[in-house]
Coordinates of C-alpha atoms in Angstrom, one line a residue:
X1 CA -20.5 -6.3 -21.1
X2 CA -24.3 -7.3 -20.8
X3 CA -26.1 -5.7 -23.6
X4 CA -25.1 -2.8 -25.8
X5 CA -27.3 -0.8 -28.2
X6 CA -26.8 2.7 -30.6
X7 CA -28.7 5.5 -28.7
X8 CA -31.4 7.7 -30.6
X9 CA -30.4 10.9 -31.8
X10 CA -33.1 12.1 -29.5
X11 CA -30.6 10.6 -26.5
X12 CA -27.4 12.0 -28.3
X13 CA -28.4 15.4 -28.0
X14 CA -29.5 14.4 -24.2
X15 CA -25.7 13.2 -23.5
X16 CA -24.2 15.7 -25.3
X17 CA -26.3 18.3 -23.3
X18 CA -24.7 16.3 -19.9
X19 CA -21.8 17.0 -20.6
X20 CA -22.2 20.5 -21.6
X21 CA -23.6 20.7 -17.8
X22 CA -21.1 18.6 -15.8
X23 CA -17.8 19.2 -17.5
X24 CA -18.0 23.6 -17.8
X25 CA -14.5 23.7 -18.2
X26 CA -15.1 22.0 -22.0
X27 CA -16.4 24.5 -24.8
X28 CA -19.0 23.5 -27.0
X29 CA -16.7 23.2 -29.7
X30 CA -14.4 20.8 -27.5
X31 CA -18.0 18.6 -27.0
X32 CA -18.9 18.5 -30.3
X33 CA -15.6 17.5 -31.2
X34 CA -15.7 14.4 -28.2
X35 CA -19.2 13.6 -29.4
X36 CA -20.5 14.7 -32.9
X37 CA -24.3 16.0 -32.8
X38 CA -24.7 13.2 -35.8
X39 CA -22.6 11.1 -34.8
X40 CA -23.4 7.7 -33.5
X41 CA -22.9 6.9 -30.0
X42 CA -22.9 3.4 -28.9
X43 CA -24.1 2.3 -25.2
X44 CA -22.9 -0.4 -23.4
X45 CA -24.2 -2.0 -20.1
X46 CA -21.4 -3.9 -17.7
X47 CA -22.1 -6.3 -15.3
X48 CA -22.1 -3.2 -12.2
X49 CA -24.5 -1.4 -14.2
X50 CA -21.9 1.0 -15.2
X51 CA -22.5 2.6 -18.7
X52 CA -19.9 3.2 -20.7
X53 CA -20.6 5.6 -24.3
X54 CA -18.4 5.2 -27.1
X55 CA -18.5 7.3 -30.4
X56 CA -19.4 5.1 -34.0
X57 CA -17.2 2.2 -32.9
X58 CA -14.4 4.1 -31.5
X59 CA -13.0 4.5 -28.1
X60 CA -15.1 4.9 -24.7
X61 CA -15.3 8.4 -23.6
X62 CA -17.4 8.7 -20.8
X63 CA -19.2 6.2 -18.4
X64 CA -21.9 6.8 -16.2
X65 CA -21.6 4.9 -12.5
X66 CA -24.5 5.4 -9.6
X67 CA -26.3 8.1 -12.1
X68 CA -23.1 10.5 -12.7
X69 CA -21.1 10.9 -15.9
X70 CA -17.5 10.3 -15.8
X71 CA -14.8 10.8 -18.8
X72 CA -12.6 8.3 -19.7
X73 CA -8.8 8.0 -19.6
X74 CA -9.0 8.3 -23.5
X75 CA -10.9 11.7 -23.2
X76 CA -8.5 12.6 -20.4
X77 CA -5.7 12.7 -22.4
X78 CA -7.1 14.5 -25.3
X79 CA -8.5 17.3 -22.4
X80 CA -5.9 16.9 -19.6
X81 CA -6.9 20.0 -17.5
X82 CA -11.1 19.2 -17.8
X83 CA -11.3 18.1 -14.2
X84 CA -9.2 18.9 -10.6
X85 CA -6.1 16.7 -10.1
X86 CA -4.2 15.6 -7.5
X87 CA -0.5 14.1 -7.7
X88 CA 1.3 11.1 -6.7
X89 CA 4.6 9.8 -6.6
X90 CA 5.6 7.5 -9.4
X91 CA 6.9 4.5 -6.5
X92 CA 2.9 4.8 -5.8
X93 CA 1.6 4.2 -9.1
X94 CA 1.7 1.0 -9.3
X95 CA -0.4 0.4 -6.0
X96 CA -3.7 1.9 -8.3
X97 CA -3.0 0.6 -11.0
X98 CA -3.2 -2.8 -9.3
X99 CA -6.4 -1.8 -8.0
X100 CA -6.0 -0.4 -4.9
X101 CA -7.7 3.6 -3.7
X102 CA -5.3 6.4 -3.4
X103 CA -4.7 7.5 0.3
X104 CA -4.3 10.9 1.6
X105 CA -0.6 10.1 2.3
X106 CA -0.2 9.6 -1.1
X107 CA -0.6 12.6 -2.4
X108 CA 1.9 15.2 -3.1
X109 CA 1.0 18.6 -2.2
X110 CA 2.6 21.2 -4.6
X111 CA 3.6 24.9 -3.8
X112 CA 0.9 26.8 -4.6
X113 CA -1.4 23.8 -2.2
X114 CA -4.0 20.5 -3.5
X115 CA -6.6 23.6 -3.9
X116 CA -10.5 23.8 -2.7
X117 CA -12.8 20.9 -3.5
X118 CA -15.1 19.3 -1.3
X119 CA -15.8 15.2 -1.0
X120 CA -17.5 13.7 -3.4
X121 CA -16.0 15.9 -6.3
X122 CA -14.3 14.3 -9.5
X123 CA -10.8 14.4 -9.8
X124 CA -8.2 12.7 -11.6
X125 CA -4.8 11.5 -10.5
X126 CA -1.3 12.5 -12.5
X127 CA 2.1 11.9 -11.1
X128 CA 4.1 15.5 -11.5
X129 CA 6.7 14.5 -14.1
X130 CA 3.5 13.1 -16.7
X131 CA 1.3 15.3 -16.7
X132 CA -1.4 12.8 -18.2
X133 CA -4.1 11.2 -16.1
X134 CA -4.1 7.4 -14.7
X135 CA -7.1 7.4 -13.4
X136 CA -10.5 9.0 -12.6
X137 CA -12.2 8.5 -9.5
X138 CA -14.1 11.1 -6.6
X139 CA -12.3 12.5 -3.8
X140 CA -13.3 11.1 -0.1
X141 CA -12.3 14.1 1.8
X142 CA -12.7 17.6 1.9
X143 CA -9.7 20.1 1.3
X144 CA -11.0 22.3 4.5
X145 CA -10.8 19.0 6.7
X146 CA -7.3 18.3 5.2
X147 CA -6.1 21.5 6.3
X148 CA -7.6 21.0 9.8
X149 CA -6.3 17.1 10.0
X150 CA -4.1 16.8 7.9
X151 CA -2.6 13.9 5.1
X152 CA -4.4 11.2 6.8
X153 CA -7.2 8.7 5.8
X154 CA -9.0 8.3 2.5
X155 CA -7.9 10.2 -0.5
X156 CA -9.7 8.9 -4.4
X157 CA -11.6 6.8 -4.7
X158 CA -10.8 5.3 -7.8
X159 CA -13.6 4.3 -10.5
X160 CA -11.5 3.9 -13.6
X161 CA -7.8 3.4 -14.1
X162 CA -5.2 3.1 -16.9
X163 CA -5.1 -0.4 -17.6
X164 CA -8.3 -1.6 -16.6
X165 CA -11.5 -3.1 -18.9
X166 CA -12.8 0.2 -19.9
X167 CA -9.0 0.8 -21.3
X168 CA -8.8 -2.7 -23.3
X169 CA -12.2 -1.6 -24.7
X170 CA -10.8 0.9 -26.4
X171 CA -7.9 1.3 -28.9
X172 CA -5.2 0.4 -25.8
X173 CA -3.1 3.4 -26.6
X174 CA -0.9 5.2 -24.4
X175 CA -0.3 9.1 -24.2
X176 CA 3.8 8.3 -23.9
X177 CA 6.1 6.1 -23.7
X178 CA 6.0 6.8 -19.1
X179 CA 2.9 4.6 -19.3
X180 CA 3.9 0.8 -18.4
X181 CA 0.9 -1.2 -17.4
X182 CA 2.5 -1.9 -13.6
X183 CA 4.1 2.1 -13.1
X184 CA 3.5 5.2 -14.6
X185 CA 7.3 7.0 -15.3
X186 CA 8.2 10.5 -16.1
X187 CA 7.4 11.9 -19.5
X188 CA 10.4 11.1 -21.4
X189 CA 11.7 13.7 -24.1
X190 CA 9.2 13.3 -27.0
X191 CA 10.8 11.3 -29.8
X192 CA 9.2 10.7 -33.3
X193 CA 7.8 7.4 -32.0
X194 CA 6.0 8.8 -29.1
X195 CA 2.0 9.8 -29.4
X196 CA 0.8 12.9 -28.5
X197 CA -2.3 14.4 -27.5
X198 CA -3.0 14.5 -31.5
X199 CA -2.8 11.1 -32.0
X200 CA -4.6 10.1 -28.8
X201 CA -7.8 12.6 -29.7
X202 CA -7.4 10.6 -33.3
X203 CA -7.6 7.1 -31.7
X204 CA -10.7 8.1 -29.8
X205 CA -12.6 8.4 -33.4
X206 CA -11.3 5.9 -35.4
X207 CA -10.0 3.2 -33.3
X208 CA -11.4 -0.1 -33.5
X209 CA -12.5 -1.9 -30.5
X210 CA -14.8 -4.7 -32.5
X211 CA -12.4 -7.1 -31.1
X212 CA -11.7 -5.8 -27.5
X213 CA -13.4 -8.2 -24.4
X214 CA -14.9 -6.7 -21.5
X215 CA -15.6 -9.8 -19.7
X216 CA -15.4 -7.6 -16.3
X217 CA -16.4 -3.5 -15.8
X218 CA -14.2 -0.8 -14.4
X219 CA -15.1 -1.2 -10.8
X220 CA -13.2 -4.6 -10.2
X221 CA -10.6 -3.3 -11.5
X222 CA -7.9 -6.1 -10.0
X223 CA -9.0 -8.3 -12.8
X224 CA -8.7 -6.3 -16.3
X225 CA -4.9 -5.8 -16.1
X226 CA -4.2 -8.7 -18.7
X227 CA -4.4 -6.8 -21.4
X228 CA -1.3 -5.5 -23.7
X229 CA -0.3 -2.0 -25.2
X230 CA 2.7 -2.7 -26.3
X231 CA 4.1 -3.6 -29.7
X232 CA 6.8 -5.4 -28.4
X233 CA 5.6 -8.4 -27.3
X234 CA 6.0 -11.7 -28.4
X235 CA 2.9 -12.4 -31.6
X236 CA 3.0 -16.1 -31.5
X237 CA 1.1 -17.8 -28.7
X238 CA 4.4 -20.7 -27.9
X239 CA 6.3 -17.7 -27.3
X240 CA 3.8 -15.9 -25.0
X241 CA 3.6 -19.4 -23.4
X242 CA 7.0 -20.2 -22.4
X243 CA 7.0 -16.2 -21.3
X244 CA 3.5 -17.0 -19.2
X245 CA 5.6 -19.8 -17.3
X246 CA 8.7 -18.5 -17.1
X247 CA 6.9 -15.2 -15.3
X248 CA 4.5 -17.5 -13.5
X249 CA 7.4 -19.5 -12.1
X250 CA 9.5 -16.7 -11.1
X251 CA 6.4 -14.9 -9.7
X252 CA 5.9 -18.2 -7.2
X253 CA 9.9 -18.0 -5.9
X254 CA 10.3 -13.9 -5.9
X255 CA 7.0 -12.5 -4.5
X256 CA 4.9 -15.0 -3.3
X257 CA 5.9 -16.1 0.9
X258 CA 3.7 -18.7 2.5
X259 CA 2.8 -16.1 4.6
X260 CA 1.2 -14.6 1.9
X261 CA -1.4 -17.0 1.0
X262 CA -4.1 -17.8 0.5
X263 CA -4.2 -15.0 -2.4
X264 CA -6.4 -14.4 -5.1
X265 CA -5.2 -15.1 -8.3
X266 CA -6.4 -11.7 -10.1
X267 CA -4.2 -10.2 -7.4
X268 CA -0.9 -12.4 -8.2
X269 CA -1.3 -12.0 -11.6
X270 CA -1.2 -8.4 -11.2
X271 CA 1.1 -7.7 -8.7
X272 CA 3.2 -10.6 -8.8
X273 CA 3.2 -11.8 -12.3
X274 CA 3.6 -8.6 -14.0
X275 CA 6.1 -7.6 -12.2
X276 CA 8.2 -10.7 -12.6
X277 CA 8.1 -10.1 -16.7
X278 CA 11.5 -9.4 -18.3
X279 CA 11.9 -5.3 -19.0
X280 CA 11.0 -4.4 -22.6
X281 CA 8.2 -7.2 -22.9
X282 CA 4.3 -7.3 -22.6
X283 CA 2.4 -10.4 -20.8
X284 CA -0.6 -10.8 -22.7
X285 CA -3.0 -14.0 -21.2
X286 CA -5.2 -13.5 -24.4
X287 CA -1.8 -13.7 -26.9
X288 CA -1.5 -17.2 -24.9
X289 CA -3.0 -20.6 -25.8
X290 CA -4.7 -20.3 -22.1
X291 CA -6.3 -17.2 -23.2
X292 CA -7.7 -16.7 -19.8
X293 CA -6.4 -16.3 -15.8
X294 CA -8.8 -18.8 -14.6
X295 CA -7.9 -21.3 -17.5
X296 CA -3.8 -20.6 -16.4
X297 CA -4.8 -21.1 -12.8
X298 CA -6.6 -24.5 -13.5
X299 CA -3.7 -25.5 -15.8
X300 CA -1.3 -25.2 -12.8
X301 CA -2.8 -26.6 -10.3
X302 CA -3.5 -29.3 -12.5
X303 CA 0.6 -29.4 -13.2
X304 CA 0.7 -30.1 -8.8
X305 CA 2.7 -26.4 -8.7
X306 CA 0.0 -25.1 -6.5
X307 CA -3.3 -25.7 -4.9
X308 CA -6.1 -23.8 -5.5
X309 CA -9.5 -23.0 -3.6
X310 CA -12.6 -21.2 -4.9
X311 CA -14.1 -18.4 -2.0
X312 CA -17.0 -16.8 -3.6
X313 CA -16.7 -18.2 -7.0
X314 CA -13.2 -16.8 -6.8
X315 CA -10.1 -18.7 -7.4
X316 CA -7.4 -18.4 -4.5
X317 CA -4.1 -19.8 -4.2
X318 CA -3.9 -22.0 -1.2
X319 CA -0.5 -23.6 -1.6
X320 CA 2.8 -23.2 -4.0
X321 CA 4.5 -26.8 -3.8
X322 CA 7.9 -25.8 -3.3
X323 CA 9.1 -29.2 -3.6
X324 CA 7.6 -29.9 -7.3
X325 CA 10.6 -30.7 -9.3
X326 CA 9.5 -27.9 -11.7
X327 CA 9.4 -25.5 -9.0
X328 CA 13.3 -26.9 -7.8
X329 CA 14.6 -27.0 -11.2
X330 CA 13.2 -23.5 -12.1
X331 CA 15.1 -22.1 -8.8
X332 CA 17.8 -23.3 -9.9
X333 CA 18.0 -21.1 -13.3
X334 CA 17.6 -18.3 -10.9
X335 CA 20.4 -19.1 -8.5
X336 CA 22.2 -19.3 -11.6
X337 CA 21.4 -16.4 -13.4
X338 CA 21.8 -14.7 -10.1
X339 CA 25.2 -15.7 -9.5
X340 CA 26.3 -14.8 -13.3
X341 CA 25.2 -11.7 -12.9
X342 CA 27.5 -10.8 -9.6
X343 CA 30.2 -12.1 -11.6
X344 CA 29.8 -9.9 -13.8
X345 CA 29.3 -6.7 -11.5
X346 CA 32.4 -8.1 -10.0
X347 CA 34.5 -7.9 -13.4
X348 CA 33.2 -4.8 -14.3
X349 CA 34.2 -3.5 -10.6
X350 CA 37.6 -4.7 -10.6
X351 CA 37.8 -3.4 -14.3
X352 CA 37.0 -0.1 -12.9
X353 CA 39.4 -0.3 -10.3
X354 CA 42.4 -1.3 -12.5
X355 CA 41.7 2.1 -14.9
X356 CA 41.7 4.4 -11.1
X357 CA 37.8 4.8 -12.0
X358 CA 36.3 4.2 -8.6
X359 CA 32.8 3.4 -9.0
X360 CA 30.5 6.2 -7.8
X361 CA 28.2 5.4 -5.1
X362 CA 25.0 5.8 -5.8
X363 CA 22.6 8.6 -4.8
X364 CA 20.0 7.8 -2.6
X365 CA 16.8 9.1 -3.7
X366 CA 15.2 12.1 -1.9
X367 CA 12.1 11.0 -2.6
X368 CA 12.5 6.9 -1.3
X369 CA 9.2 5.9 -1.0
X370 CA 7.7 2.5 0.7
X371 CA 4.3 1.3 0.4
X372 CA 2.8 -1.1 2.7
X373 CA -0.4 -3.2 2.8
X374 CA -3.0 -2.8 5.7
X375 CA -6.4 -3.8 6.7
X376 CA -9.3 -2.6 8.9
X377 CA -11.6 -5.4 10.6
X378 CA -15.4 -3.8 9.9
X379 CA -17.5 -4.1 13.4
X380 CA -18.8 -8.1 13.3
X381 CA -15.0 -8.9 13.7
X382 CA -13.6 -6.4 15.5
X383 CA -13.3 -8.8 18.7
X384 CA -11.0 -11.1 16.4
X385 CA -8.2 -8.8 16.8
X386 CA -8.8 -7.6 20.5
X387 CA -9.7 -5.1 22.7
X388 CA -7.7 -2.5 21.1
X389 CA -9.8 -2.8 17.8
X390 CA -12.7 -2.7 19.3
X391 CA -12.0 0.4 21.1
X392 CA -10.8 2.0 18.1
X393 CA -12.6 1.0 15.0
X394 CA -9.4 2.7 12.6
X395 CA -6.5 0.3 13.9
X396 CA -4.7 -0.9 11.0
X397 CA -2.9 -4.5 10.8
X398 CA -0.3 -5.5 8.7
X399 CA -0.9 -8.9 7.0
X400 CA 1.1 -10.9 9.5
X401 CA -0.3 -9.3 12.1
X402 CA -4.0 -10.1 11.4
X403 CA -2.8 -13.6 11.3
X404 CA -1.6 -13.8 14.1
X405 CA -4.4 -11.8 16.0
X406 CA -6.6 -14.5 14.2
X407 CA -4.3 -17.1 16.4
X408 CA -4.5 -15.6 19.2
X409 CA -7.5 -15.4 19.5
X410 CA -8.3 -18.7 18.4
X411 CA -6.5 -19.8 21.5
X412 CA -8.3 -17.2 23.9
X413 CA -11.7 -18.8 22.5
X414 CA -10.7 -22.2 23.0
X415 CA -11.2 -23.2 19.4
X416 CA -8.3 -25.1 18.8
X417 CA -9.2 -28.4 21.2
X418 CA -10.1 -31.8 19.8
X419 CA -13.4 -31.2 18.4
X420 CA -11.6 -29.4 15.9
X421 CA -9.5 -32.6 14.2
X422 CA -8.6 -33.0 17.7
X423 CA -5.6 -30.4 17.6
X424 CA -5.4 -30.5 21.3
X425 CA -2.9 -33.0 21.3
X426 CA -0.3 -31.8 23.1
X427 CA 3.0 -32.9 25.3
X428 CA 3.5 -29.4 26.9
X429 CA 1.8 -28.4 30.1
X430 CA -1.0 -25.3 28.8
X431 CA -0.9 -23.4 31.9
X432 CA 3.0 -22.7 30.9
X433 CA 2.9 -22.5 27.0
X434 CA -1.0 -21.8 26.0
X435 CA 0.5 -20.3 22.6
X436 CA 1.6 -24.1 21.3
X437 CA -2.0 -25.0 21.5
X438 CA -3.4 -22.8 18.9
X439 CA -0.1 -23.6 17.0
X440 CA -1.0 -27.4 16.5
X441 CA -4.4 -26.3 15.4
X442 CA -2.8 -24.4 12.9
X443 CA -1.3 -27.2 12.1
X444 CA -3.4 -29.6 12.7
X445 CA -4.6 -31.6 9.5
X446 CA -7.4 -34.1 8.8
X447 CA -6.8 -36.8 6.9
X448 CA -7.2 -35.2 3.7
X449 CA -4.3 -33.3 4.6
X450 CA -6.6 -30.3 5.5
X451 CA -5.6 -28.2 8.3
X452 CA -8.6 -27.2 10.9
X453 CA -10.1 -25.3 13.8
X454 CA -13.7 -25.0 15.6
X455 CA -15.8 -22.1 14.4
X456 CA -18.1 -19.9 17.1
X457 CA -20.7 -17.7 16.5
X458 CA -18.4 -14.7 15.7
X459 CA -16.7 -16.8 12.6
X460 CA -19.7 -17.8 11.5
X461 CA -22.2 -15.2 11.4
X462 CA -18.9 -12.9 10.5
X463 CA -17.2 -15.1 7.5
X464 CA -19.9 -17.5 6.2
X465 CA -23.5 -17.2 4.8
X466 CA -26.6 -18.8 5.6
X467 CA -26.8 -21.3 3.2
X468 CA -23.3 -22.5 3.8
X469 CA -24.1 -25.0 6.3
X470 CA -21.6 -23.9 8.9
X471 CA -22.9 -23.5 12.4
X472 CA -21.5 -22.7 16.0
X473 CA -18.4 -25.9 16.9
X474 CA -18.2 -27.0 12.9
X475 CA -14.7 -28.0 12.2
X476 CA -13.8 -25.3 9.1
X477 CA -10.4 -25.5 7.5
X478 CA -7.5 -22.8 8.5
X479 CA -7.0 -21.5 4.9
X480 CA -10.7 -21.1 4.2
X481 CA -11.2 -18.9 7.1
X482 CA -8.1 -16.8 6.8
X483 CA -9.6 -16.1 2.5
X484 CA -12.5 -15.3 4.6
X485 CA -11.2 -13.1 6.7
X486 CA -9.0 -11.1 4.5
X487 CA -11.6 -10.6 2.2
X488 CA -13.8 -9.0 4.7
X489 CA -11.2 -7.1 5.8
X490 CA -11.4 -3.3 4.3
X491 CA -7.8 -2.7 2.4
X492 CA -5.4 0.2 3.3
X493 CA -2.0 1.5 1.9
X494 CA 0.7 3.2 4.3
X495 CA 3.1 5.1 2.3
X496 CA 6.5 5.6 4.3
X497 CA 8.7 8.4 3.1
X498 CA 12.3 9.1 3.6
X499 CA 13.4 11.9 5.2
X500 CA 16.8 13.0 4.4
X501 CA 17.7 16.2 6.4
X502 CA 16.2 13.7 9.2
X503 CA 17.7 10.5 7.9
X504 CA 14.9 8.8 8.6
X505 CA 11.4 7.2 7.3
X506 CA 8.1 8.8 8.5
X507 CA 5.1 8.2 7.8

């Protein structure tokens, strides 16, 4: 947040009118009751220029991004039905709520069909067993052209999502108990401890957000996920810390392959931290005595676990030092715990056994769902991943696929010869193996330990700016331009489904 200030009642009466206008499908009562002619509504101004209005101190309930009004998860789930949605599968969830856009292919198309809407409309995103929203966001493409092409290219894009900055602004309540912070679950059967739709409208008036940081704003959404909405985690900050490492560590052996990396660390915190966490408990950074990402990061690296490099005033993870005698000792926990546990399935299968109860088999889900990362080169770097690309600018690559396009065609270029740490040096003739040239540039280090190549025009007007000082035959360092690369590239998701009368995935 940049600056915040109370609107005149002159400008209440102006919002609530807006609202009146863009949302139909809300009475005037229902208005009155979000915002209160007298009441006093509170403005705040994010870094994106996104304004976000919140009613005497409560909740946000709308924001306002490139000139149009938006409502807020927290109004959503007082009004479920005040704007279109479309649904998702549960497996594909967590993929927005990490950050990421829902895709056409995502969407799940119910019996009576997704309806009419054109692009550019507002819609919110549900799966079918919740009926609360996730997220908010404006379609991309047009119902007409989906019947005439079908579930394929862009589907929301999404503004604001369940647990992003706009959410820890407000009172961090949930509508149910199906909201975890990495998946959104089916409704389960309302208990006396679940909240309801009463409850949530309550929190929207009287919830305190006094305390709440909103260091970031609802567009970069990849960053705001530390936040908690759970009771159950752990109040003191040593027992947040030791469950900070001990996700941390096990984030670095279960989800994080060299391959992977570099990788920015808003992006393994959310997608590999959070989902390393021990089911029933809440990581909270801020519970923590690093309080921050960047300040766990630092701490880290500082520890020799990893290496870290900063691309655009971001921090990336370069390198996880596998042979860091935390990082060896920690394994073996797992390789422990691991093999405890199949002892045990073992016990309880013989047990089984010995009373004639055969274990069942289980079911394989109808609805098995895989969802796989992919990127789309924008036109300056096309030529990096070849002809094909170039003749058709919607060729998605998987992650090790761009790599080694990026190889390849380092080696058609010719970048990987001596002027580039001198990573020619070779003992096998070219002319038979040309592919173990680019390899030794890759691997290829100066003697800072740093592997490099030579940059041409096409890397550098492509990856690096002006002021960077890198021109045409500069020797740049491997993992600096792969960062670069990747985050130039435009980010897809393909969702493979599991046919069953088929036996088979399609896409």
């Amino acid at each position: 947040v940049t600056n915040s200030h109370q609107l005149s009642g002159k400008d209440v009466k102006r919002i609530i009118k807006e609202v009146s206008a863009v949302f139909p499908s809300l009475s005037e009562k229902e208005v009155k009751k979000i915002i209160p002619s007298k009441s006093e509504v509170t403005v705040s101004k994010m870094s994106n220029k996104t304004l976000v209005y919140s009613v005497a101190g409560g909740c946000p309930v709308f924001f306002e991004y490139e000139d149009e009004l938006f409502p807020t998860v927290y109004t959503l789930w007082e009004y479920p039905g005040m704007l279109q949605t479309v649904f998702t599968y549960s497996e594909v969830s967590p993929k927005v709520l990490a950050g990421a856009d829902l895709m056409l292919p995502g969407f799940i198309v119910p019996p009576e069909g997704l309806g009419t809407f054109e692009a550019g409309d507002q819609s919110t995103v549900s799966i079918p067993e919740n009926g609360y929203p996730f997220a908010v966001g404006t379609m991309q493409t047009g119902s007409e052209e989906i019947k005439e092409k079908g579930l394929k290219g862009k589907g929301v894009k999404v503004l604001h999502h369940f647990p992003d900055v706009l959410w820890a602004m407000g009172s961090k309540s949930i509508p149910n108990a199906g909201f975890l912070q990495d998946r959104i679950y089916p409704a389960p059967e309302k208990s006396d401890g679940d909240a309801d739709v009463g409850e949530v409208a309550d929190s929207l008036k009287h919830a305190d957000i006094s305390g709440a940081e909103g260091e970031g704003d609802n567009i970069d959404r990849t960053k705001a996920v530390d936040t908690s909405a759970s009771t159950s985690a752990p109040k003191s900050a040593g027992n947040m810390d030791e469950l900070v490492d001990t996700c941390f560590l096990k984030a670095l052996h279960t989800k994080v392959a060299d391959a992977d990396l570099p990788m920015e660390s808003s992006k393994f915190f959310s997608n590999c931290m959070l989902a390393s966490r021990p089911a029933g408990t809440d990581l909270d950074i801020k519970q923590s005595s690093y309080k921050k990402l960047s300040k766990l990061i630092k701490k880290m690296e500082k520890r020799g676990l990893i290496t870290v490099k900063q691309i655009r005033k971001e921090d990336y993870i370069a390198s996880v030092v596998r042979d860091h005698e935390i990082y060896k000792a920690f394994g073996e926990e797992l390789k422990a715990e691991a093999s405890a546990a199949a002892t045990a399935a073992a016990t309880a299968t013989a047990t089984a056994e010995a009373g004639d109860a055969s274990p069942k088999k289980p079911q394989e889900s109808k609805n098995r769902i895989e969802v796989h990362e992919m990127f789309r080169a924008p036109s300056n770097l096309r030529v990096v991943f070849g002809e094909e690309a170039v003749q058709n600018k919607d060729m998605l690559f998987s992650r090790n696929d761009a790599r080694n396009k990026l190889r390849q065609y380092v080696e058609a270029e010719g970048l990987a010869n001596e002027s580039a740490g001198r990573a020619a040096t070779t003992t096998t003739n070219p002319s038979t193996q040309p592919s173990l040239t680019v390899l030794v540039c890759f691997n290829k280090k100066n003697e800072s330990g740093t592997a490099l190549l030579k940059a041409n025009k096409v890397l550098v007007s492509g990856l690096y700016g002006k002021k960077e000082g890198v021109t045409v035959d500069s020797s740049v360092e491997i993992a600096d331009v792969e960062a670069r690369l990747f985050s130039k590239l435009q980010l897809y998701h393909k969702v493979v489904c599991y046919d069953k009368a088929a036996d088979r995935m399609i896409e």
